[in-house]
Amino acid sequence: MATRQVLADLVVAFAQQGGPAVAIESVGGVDAARRVRAGEAFDVVILAADAIDQLIAAGCVLADSRVDLVHSGVAVAVRAGAPRPDIGSEAAVRAAVQAARTIGYSTGPSGVALAKLFVRWGLADALADKLVTPPPGVPVGSLVESGYVELGFQQYSELINLGGIDVLGPLPPAIQITTTFSAGICATATPGQAAAVREMLAFMASPAAADAKRRQGMDPA
């Protein structure tokens, strides 16, 4: 889901350069990996790099096809108009987490890393009743907007296009969680489709795609 908007922009740009039409289906990463493993007929899958590697190891994605597309960091959000806690340092984020009534984070790689951070801080038990993990594909930001979650952590790219929330900014460098999102050609792709995917991924990884990635809060990989 973190790559949904940037992929939509890049698909349009690819078509404008003469590439074929591309149909993108955006779902939660856990669901996407499950469906590829089940053998659904997709030509390409875009997920966190480690998930792509796992699909390659399982024979579901072609071994020579991984292309790294973007680096994506985590940001913090509150409901629009709500008090804005300081997140300028690791200590400030820790204090904000302890003070929050509820904390939301995703089921994706950033959420896994955040849970490990809470353990390192020694807060896992104290926070257990505060933590809210939405179902795959449901943005943490939507729970922040509704007021169900007071402090939300998610990929910056997933927060910047949502209304009803205030994005406080990225996590400070000491605890920033950066995910590399990569693409891989699915084993179900025909040779002709695989060739078309390689052409598309070459464009998406090229300097011509860099500005679109930055507009969506990501860095080129």
XYZ file of N, CA and C in Angstrom:
663
model
N 0.818 -1.206 0.000
C 0.000 0.000 0.000
C 0.859 1.268 0.000
N 2.051 1.172 0.571
C 2.914 2.354 0.628
C 3.288 2.850 -0.764
N 3.323 1.953 -1.737
C 3.736 2.319 -3.089
C 2.557 2.613 -4.009
N 1.355 2.586 -3.469
C 0.164 2.689 -4.333
C 0.179 3.944 -5.207
N 0.393 5.112 -4.610
C 0.290 6.350 -5.378
C 1.472 6.537 -6.317
N 2.675 6.210 -5.846
C 3.824 6.385 -6.723
C 3.747 5.436 -7.915
N 3.249 4.221 -7.718
C 3.093 3.306 -8.848
C 2.053 3.815 -9.834
N 0.970 4.375 -9.303
C -0.053 4.942 -10.192
C 0.551 6.049 -11.053
N 1.367 6.895 -10.441
C 2.008 7.984 -11.194
C 2.992 7.439 -12.222
N 3.753 6.429 -11.843
C 4.771 5.895 -12.745
C 4.154 5.122 -13.909
N 3.037 4.457 -13.656
C 2.352 3.747 -14.737
C 1.865 4.731 -15.801
N 1.342 5.874 -15.347
C 0.906 6.905 -16.299
C 2.098 7.436 -17.090
N 3.194 7.714 -16.387
C 4.384 8.222 -17.065
C 4.942 7.204 -18.053
N 4.899 5.921 -17.683
C 5.375 4.859 -18.570
C 4.537 4.804 -19.840
N 3.227 4.930 -19.693
C 2.347 4.934 -20.861
C 2.620 6.140 -21.756
N 2.904 7.276 -21.142
C 3.198 8.480 -21.921
C 4.493 8.333 -22.720
N 5.364 7.449 -22.271
C 6.614 7.189 -22.989
C 6.438 6.089 -24.040
N 5.205 5.627 -24.209
C 4.936 4.619 -25.223
C 4.833 3.210 -24.708
N 4.908 3.038 -23.375
C 4.787 1.709 -22.801
C 3.363 1.201 -22.837
N 3.160 -0.096 -22.667
C 1.810 -0.663 -22.682
C 1.033 -0.278 -21.426
N -0.279 -0.411 -21.511
C -1.133 -0.147 -20.348
C -0.857 -1.172 -19.264
N -0.899 -0.713 -18.015
C -0.618 -1.577 -16.875
C -1.760 -1.459 -15.875
N -2.260 -2.584 -15.408
C -3.319 -2.594 -14.384
C -2.678 -2.973 -13.054
N -2.747 -2.051 -12.101
C -2.159 -2.274 -10.774
C -3.276 -2.559 -9.776
N -3.114 -3.599 -8.985
C -4.038 -3.877 -7.879
C -3.281 -3.669 -6.576
N -3.742 -2.713 -5.773
C -3.060 -2.385 -4.522
C -3.774 -3.052 -3.349
N -3.043 -3.898 -2.641
C -3.574 -4.583 -1.453
C -2.480 -4.574 -0.392
N -2.808 -4.985 0.802
C -1.808 -5.090 1.854
C -0.716 -6.065 1.470
N 0.504 -5.809 1.962
C 1.643 -6.633 1.585
C 1.490 -8.090 1.965
N 0.913 -8.359 3.133
C 0.719 -9.744 3.563
C -0.201 -10.471 2.588
N -1.264 -9.796 2.176
C -2.215 -10.390 1.242
C -1.576 -10.582 -0.135
N -0.804 -9.586 -0.576
C -0.152 -9.690 -1.887
C 0.786 -10.899 -1.932
N 1.610 -11.058 -0.906
C 2.536 -12.192 -0.881
C 1.791 -13.515 -0.848
N 0.715 -13.573 -0.077
C -0.075 -14.806 0.007
C -0.646 -15.185 -1.352
N -1.159 -14.211 -2.076
C -1.787 -14.488 -3.368
C -0.762 -14.922 -4.408
N 0.417 -14.318 -4.368
C 1.469 -14.748 -5.294
C 1.908 -16.172 -4.962
N 2.056 -16.473 -3.682
C 2.430 -17.831 -3.274
C 1.369 -18.857 -3.707
N 0.115 -18.408 -3.728
C -0.978 -19.314 -4.105
C -1.052 -19.539 -5.614
N -0.234 -18.809 -6.369
C -0.170 -19.038 -7.809
C -1.128 -18.219 -8.636
N -1.708 -17.161 -8.049
C -2.560 -16.284 -8.876
C -1.718 -15.712 -10.013
N -2.369 -15.500 -11.144
C -1.649 -15.134 -12.367
C -1.363 -13.635 -12.427
N -0.299 -13.220 -11.734
C 0.184 -11.846 -11.836
C 1.475 -11.841 -12.647
N 1.747 -10.706 -13.297
C 2.990 -10.566 -14.056
C 4.118 -10.027 -13.188
N 3.793 -9.167 -12.238
C 4.814 -8.530 -11.412
C 4.239 -8.283 -10.026
N 5.093 -8.306 -9.018
C 4.669 -8.007 -7.654
C 5.664 -7.010 -7.066
N 5.154 -6.039 -6.338
C 5.988 -5.023 -5.684
C 5.741 -5.090 -4.188
N 6.803 -5.387 -3.439
C 6.721 -5.562 -1.992
C 8.032 -5.112 -1.360
N 8.098 -5.156 -0.041
C 9.372 -4.924 0.632
C 10.407 -5.917 0.099
N 11.650 -5.465 0.030
C 12.700 -6.266 -0.595
C 12.821 -7.656 0.022
N 12.698 -7.748 1.354
C 12.846 -9.070 1.973
C 11.702 -9.998 1.590
N 10.504 -9.436 1.374
C 9.371 -10.259 0.942
C 9.584 -10.756 -0.486
N 10.152 -9.919 -1.343
C 10.473 -10.355 -2.703
C 11.500 -11.484 -2.658
N 12.508 -11.341 -1.798
C 13.522 -12.399 -1.684
C 12.903 -13.715 -1.224
N 11.948 -13.633 -0.319
C 11.275 -14.846 0.145
C 10.477 -15.497 -0.986
N 9.838 -14.681 -1.825
C 9.082 -15.221 -2.957
C 10.028 -15.829 -3.997
N 11.209 -15.238 -4.155
C 12.206 -15.826 -5.050
C 12.642 -17.189 -4.518
N 12.908 -17.256 -3.219
C 13.341 -18.525 -2.611
C 12.273 -19.605 -2.747
N 10.995 -19.174 -2.755
C 9.890 -20.127 -2.876
C 9.586 -20.488 -4.325
N 10.298 -19.875 -5.266
C 10.076 -20.164 -6.678
C 8.880 -19.458 -7.271
N 8.348 -18.467 -6.565
C 7.160 -17.745 -7.034
C 7.514 -16.496 -7.845
N 8.756 -16.049 -7.732
C 9.262 -14.888 -8.469
C 10.573 -15.293 -9.121
N 10.796 -14.849 -10.354
C 12.001 -15.218 -11.098
C 13.244 -14.698 -10.386
N 14.244 -15.562 -10.288
C 15.417 -15.277 -9.456
C 16.211 -14.072 -9.930
N 16.217 -13.793 -11.209
C 17.055 -12.710 -11.731
C 16.276 -11.418 -11.944
N 15.089 -11.332 -11.368
C 14.199 -10.244 -11.765
C 14.021 -9.133 -10.732
N 14.600 -9.275 -9.532
C 14.373 -8.243 -8.510
C 14.965 -6.902 -8.938
N 14.147 -5.859 -8.832
C 14.584 -4.489 -9.102
C 14.162 -3.626 -7.917
N 15.129 -2.982 -7.265
C 14.820 -2.086 -6.155
C 14.310 -0.763 -6.718
N 13.187 -0.285 -6.187
C 12.543 0.900 -6.735
C 12.670 2.133 -5.842
N 12.319 1.998 -4.551
C 12.305 3.167 -3.674
C 12.760 2.795 -2.263
N 13.252 3.809 -1.556
C 13.469 3.725 -0.115
C 12.393 4.579 0.551
N 11.749 4.020 1.567
C 10.613 4.688 2.196
C 10.781 4.716 3.703
N 10.600 5.898 4.287
C 10.739 6.063 5.724
C 9.400 6.201 6.425
N 9.448 6.107 7.758
C 8.243 6.160 8.586
C 8.053 7.561 9.150
N 6.811 8.007 9.174
C 6.452 9.293 9.761
C 5.415 9.063 10.856
N 5.118 10.138 11.581
C 4.204 10.080 12.720
C 3.079 11.082 12.483
N 1.855 10.689 12.823
C 0.706 11.565 12.585
C -0.240 11.569 13.779
N -0.954 12.684 13.918
C -2.038 12.818 14.887
C -3.269 13.322 14.148
N -4.403 13.276 14.805
C -5.626 13.794 14.210
C -5.490 15.295 13.980
N -6.058 15.786 12.891
C -5.964 17.203 12.573
C -6.455 18.052 13.747
N -5.637 19.007 14.141
C -5.998 19.899 15.230
C -5.649 19.397 16.616
N -5.227 18.149 16.724
C -4.871 17.586 18.031
C -3.529 18.138 18.484
N -3.222 18.052 19.782
C -1.894 18.470 20.246
C -0.796 17.737 19.479
N 0.283 18.452 19.232
C 1.377 17.908 18.427
C 2.575 17.614 19.335
N 2.756 16.377 19.751
C 3.896 16.061 20.615
C 5.220 16.225 19.874
N 6.243 16.488 20.617
C 7.603 16.589 20.074
C 8.065 15.205 19.624
N 8.610 15.119 18.405
C 9.196 13.852 17.938
C 10.604 14.100 17.406
N 11.253 15.137 17.902
C 12.533 15.550 17.351
C 13.722 14.714 17.772
N 13.542 13.831 18.721
C 14.642 12.978 19.170
C 14.089 11.630 19.584
N 14.962 10.653 19.770
C 14.507 9.338 20.219
C 13.805 9.456 21.570
N 14.374 10.234 22.476
C 13.769 10.392 23.796
C 12.387 11.034 23.699
N 12.230 11.992 22.792
C 10.930 12.658 22.628
C 9.890 11.697 22.079
N 10.283 10.876 21.116
C 9.335 9.902 20.561
C 8.938 8.898 21.637
N 9.892 8.451 22.413
C 9.597 7.503 23.495
C 8.595 8.111 24.474
N 8.784 9.383 24.821
C 7.857 10.052 25.740
C 6.478 10.196 25.117
N 6.422 10.517 23.819
C 5.137 10.651 23.140
C 4.395 9.331 23.101
N 5.129 8.254 22.870
C 4.524 6.918 22.855
C 3.959 6.570 24.230
N 4.712 6.858 25.270
C 4.248 6.548 26.626
C 3.011 7.362 26.994
N 2.922 8.590 26.477
C 1.811 9.472 26.835
C 0.552 9.214 26.019
N 0.688 8.587 24.864
C -0.450 8.412 23.966
C -1.472 7.428 24.525
N -2.735 7.721 24.259
C -3.817 6.828 24.690
C -3.832 5.555 23.859
N -3.670 5.704 22.550
C -3.604 4.561 21.642
C -2.538 4.831 20.590
N -1.913 3.761 20.106
C -0.819 3.858 19.146
C -1.122 2.915 17.996
N -1.041 3.432 16.777
C -1.318 2.605 15.611
C -0.088 2.409 14.757
N 0.087 1.182 14.270
C 1.151 0.916 13.308
C 0.709 -0.241 12.424
N 1.381 -0.404 11.293
C 0.900 -1.325 10.273
C 1.386 -2.744 10.512
N 0.868 -3.662 9.698
C 1.306 -5.052 9.738
C 2.524 -5.283 8.849
N 2.964 -4.231 8.144
C 4.083 -4.361 7.227
C 5.425 -4.310 7.938
N 6.515 -4.208 7.162
C 7.855 -4.241 7.753
C 8.119 -3.103 8.727
N 7.524 -1.936 8.477
C 7.745 -0.823 9.408
C 7.114 -1.122 10.761
N 5.956 -1.770 10.760
C 5.311 -2.127 12.016
C 6.098 -3.162 12.793
N 6.675 -4.122 12.089
C 7.509 -5.134 12.746
C 8.716 -4.470 13.400
N 9.343 -3.545 12.682
C 10.506 -2.849 13.225
C 10.125 -1.971 14.410
N 8.949 -1.355 14.340
C 8.512 -0.495 15.442
C 8.262 -1.322 16.704
N 7.666 -2.486 16.531
C 7.434 -3.365 17.676
C 8.753 -3.760 18.325
N 9.787 -4.006 17.522
C 11.108 -4.333 18.065
C 11.696 -3.139 18.812
N 11.423 -1.929 18.323
C 11.894 -0.726 19.008
C 11.254 -0.607 20.386
N 9.957 -0.892 20.474
C 9.273 -0.833 21.773
C 9.879 -1.850 22.747
N 10.249 -3.009 22.221
C 10.904 -4.012 23.066
C 12.256 -3.486 23.552
N 13.012 -2.892 22.641
C 14.326 -2.352 23.029
C 14.184 -1.266 24.089
N 13.117 -0.495 23.999
C 12.865 0.555 24.993
C 12.358 -0.014 26.326
N 12.031 -1.305 26.347
C 11.486 -1.903 27.556
C 10.030 -1.554 27.800
N 9.304 -1.207 26.730
C 7.922 -0.742 26.867
C 6.894 -1.733 26.333
N 7.326 -2.873 25.849
C 6.400 -3.788 25.181
C 5.214 -4.151 26.064
N 5.455 -4.503 27.298
C 4.360 -4.890 28.191
C 3.474 -3.699 28.538
N 4.089 -2.552 28.802
C 3.321 -1.365 29.188
C 2.432 -0.871 28.059
N 2.848 -1.112 26.815
C 2.100 -0.610 25.663
C 1.112 -1.624 25.098
N 1.133 -2.843 25.594
C 0.359 -3.924 24.971
C -1.106 -3.568 24.781
N -1.712 -2.915 25.746
C -3.135 -2.592 25.654
C -3.407 -1.334 24.845
N -2.369 -0.622 24.458
C -2.535 0.621 23.695
C -2.392 0.411 22.189
N -1.787 -0.701 21.802
C -1.403 -0.882 20.407
C -2.587 -1.301 19.536
N -2.688 -0.671 18.377
C -3.752 -0.966 17.412
C -3.094 -1.277 16.072
N -3.357 -2.459 15.560
C -2.846 -2.842 14.244
C -4.036 -3.058 13.317
N -4.223 -2.200 12.325
C -5.373 -2.372 11.427
C -5.201 -3.591 10.535
N -6.279 -4.087 9.969
C -6.166 -5.194 9.014
C -5.302 -4.779 7.829
N -4.640 -5.737 7.170
C -3.835 -5.389 5.996
C -4.653 -4.599 4.974
N -4.045 -3.539 4.455
C -4.720 -2.710 3.457
C -5.493 -1.550 4.030
N -5.688 -1.506 5.349
C -6.378 -0.386 5.991
C -5.324 0.593 6.501
N -5.321 1.839 6.024
C -4.273 2.777 6.433
C -4.372 3.139 7.910
N -3.227 3.190 8.564
C -3.188 3.668 9.941
C -3.748 5.086 10.011
N -3.456 5.879 8.985
C -3.936 7.261 8.971
C -5.441 7.383 9.066
N -6.182 6.422 8.521
C -7.644 6.483 8.604
C -8.119 6.291 10.029
N -7.383 5.491 10.805
C -7.726 5.301 12.213
C -7.357 6.536 13.033
N -6.292 7.213 12.625
C -5.922 8.477 13.274
C -6.988 9.529 12.983
N -7.421 9.603 11.727
C -8.441 10.586 11.339
C -9.731 10.386 12.126
N -10.104 9.133 12.356
C -11.357 8.845 13.061
C -11.258 9.099 14.555
N -10.034 9.246 15.062
C -9.837 9.421 16.496
C -9.636 8.125 17.247
N -9.724 7.004 16.548
C -9.546 5.703 17.204
C -8.099 5.510 17.652
N -7.184 6.062 16.858
C -5.758 6.021 17.192
C -5.284 7.442 17.440
N -4.596 7.644 18.562
C -4.117 8.982 18.909
C -2.791 9.303 18.236
N -1.905 8.318 18.170
C -0.578 8.521 17.593
C -0.332 7.417 16.577
N -0.164 7.793 15.313
C -0.036 6.799 14.252
C 1.336 6.809 13.600
N 1.867 5.626 13.359
C 3.149 5.463 12.689
C 2.910 4.705 11.391
N 3.378 5.253 10.284
C 3.246 4.540 9.014
C 4.205 5.145 8.001
N 4.356 4.452 6.878
C 5.173 4.999 5.808
C 4.698 6.419 5.487
N 5.658 7.329 5.352
C 5.323 8.729 5.051
C 4.444 8.828 3.810
N 4.737 8.005 2.807
C 3.982 8.050 1.556
C 2.515 7.708 1.753
N 2.195 6.952 2.806
C 0.806 6.571 3.064
C 0.058 7.635 3.861
N 0.795 8.562 4.456
C 0.169 9.580 5.294
C -0.026 10.907 4.566
N 0.853 11.238 3.622
C 0.858 12.600 3.087
C -0.370 12.928 2.244
N -1.049 11.922 1.729
C -2.206 12.194 0.867
C -3.548 12.032 1.585
N -3.513 11.842 2.908
C -4.746 11.668 3.668
C -5.196 12.987 4.284
N -6.490 13.229 4.265
C -7.043 14.385 4.951
C -7.393 14.025 6.387
N -7.617 15.051 7.193
C -8.064 14.822 8.564
C -6.974 14.456 9.544
N -5.718 14.526 9.107
C -4.602 14.227 10.003
C -3.536 15.299 9.848
N -2.713 15.437 10.860
C -1.523 16.285 10.785
C -0.298 15.380 10.863
N 0.559 15.452 9.858
C 1.796 14.676 9.867
C 2.848 15.479 10.625
N 3.317 14.920 11.728
C 4.292 15.617 12.565
C 5.670 15.643 11.929
N 5.949 14.679 11.088
C 7.241 14.596 10.432
C 7.780 13.186 10.497
N 8.973 12.989 9.937
C 9.581 11.658 9.961
C 10.143 11.335 11.337
N 10.315 10.056 11.594
C 11.040 9.652 12.790
C 12.449 10.241 12.742
N 13.018 10.585 13.891
C 14.381 11.121 13.884
C 15.376 10.076 13.376
N 16.516 10.532 12.838
C 17.468 9.603 12.207
C 17.884 8.435 13.089
N 17.996 8.649 14.398
C 18.480 7.580 15.285
C 17.564 6.364 15.293
N 16.275 6.576 15.002
C 15.323 5.457 15.050
C 14.506 5.351 13.768
N 14.937 6.048 12.719
C 14.182 5.978 11.465
C 14.177 4.544 10.943
N 13.040 4.149 10.395
C 12.844 2.807 9.840
C 12.692 2.959 8.327
N 13.675 2.509 7.594
C 13.653 2.657 6.137
C 13.409 1.300 5.490
N 12.408 1.261 4.634
C 12.074 0.038 3.900
C 12.403 0.236 2.430
N 13.081 -0.721 1.839
C 13.289 -0.718 0.399
C 12.179 -1.535 -0.238
N 11.456 -0.912 -1.161
C 10.415 -1.625 -1.901
C 10.967 -2.013 -3.263
N 10.752 -3.277 -3.598
C 11.322 -3.858 -4.810
C 10.232 -4.542 -5.625
N 10.551 -4.769 -6.876
C 9.641 -5.477 -7.777
C 10.282 -6.778 -8.223
N 9.445 -7.740 -8.546
C 9.927 -8.996 -9.101
C 8.916 -9.551 -10.083
N 9.417 -10.233 -11.093
C 8.542 -10.823 -12.104
C 8.008 -12.151 -11.587
N 6.713 -12.302 -11.618
C 6.089 -13.519 -11.085
C 6.343 -14.710 -12.011
N 6.442 -15.871 -11.403
C 6.668 -17.090 -12.180
C 5.504 -17.404 -13.098
N 4.334 -16.816 -12.823
C 3.159 -17.048 -13.655
C 3.153 -16.205 -14.927
N 4.085 -15.244 -15.059
C 4.117 -14.386 -16.246
C 4.571 -15.183 -17.466
N 3.930 -14.937 -18.595
C 4.375 -15.543 -19.846
C 5.680 -14.870 -20.289
N 6.454 -15.507 -21.160
C 7.701 -14.866 -21.623
C 7.469 -13.470 -22.206
N 6.386 -13.310 -22.966
C 6.100 -12.007 -23.547
C 5.785 -10.957 -22.488
N 4.999 -11.352 -21.496
C 4.667 -10.414 -20.424
C 5.887 -10.117 -19.567
N 6.719 -11.123 -19.350
C 7.932 -10.898 -18.563
C 8.827 -9.864 -19.234
N 8.922 -9.911 -20.542
C 9.729 -8.933 -21.270
C 9.150 -7.538 -21.116
N 7.816 -7.440 -21.156
C 7.166 -6.138 -20.981
C 7.397 -5.604 -19.574
N 7.370 -6.500 -18.587
C 7.619 -6.080 -17.208
C 9.039 -5.562 -17.052
N 10.001 -6.240 -17.660
C 11.389 -5.782 -17.560
C 11.532 -4.368 -18.132
N 10.835 -4.102 -19.225
C 10.870 -2.765 -19.817
C 10.280 -1.736 -18.849
N 9.153 -2.086 -18.231
C 8.522 -1.171 -17.283
C 9.410 -0.920 -16.071
N 10.013 -1.977 -15.529
C 10.847 -1.825 -14.340
C 12.107 -1.036 -14.644
N 12.643 -1.183 -15.838
C 13.804 -0.381 -16.224
C 13.448 1.094 -16.198
N 12.253 1.435 -16.662
C 11.810 2.832 -16.607
C 11.608 3.271 -15.159
N 10.957 2.425 -14.352
C 10.661 2.805 -12.972
C 11.920 2.970 -12.122
N 13.001 2.317 -12.511
C 14.255 2.425 -11.772
C 15.180 3.484 -12.360
N 14.754 4.143 -13.414
C 15.613 5.094 -14.110
C 15.532 6.485 -13.472
N 16.489 7.363 -13.787
C 16.434 8.739 -13.278
C 15.160 9.475 -13.677
N 14.537 9.076 -14.773
C 13.317 9.747 -15.217
C 12.172 9.586 -14.216
N 12.270 8.585 -13.353
C 11.203 8.320 -12.378
C 11.475 8.953 -11.017
N 12.637 9.578 -10.848
C 13.054 10.040 -9.522
C 12.123 11.118 -8.955
N 11.737 12.079 -9.769
C 10.901 13.176 -9.263
C 9.554 12.666 -8.772
N 8.960 11.729 -9.486
C 7.669 11.168 -9.062
C 7.801 10.481 -7.708
N 8.905 9.809 -7.481
C 9.131 9.126 -6.204
C 9.253 10.144 -5.071
N 9.999 11.200 -5.302
C 10.186 12.212 -4.254
C 8.880 12.939 -3.951
N 8.062 13.158 -4.963
C 6.757 13.821 -4.720
C 5.896 13.003 -3.788
N 6.072 11.706 -3.766
C 5.276 10.834 -2.908
C 6.008 10.469 -1.612
N 7.015 11.244 -1.266
C 7.662 11.070 0.021
C 8.641 9.931 0.092
N 9.165 9.514 -1.064
C 10.123 8.410 -1.114
C 11.394 8.858 -1.797
N 12.457 8.062 -1.629
C 13.728 8.321 -2.316
C 13.983 7.224 -3.330
N 14.574 7.568 -4.470
C 14.921 6.522 -5.438
C 15.882 5.509 -4.804
N 15.699 4.249 -5.130
C 16.585 3.200 -4.587
C 17.885 3.152 -5.372
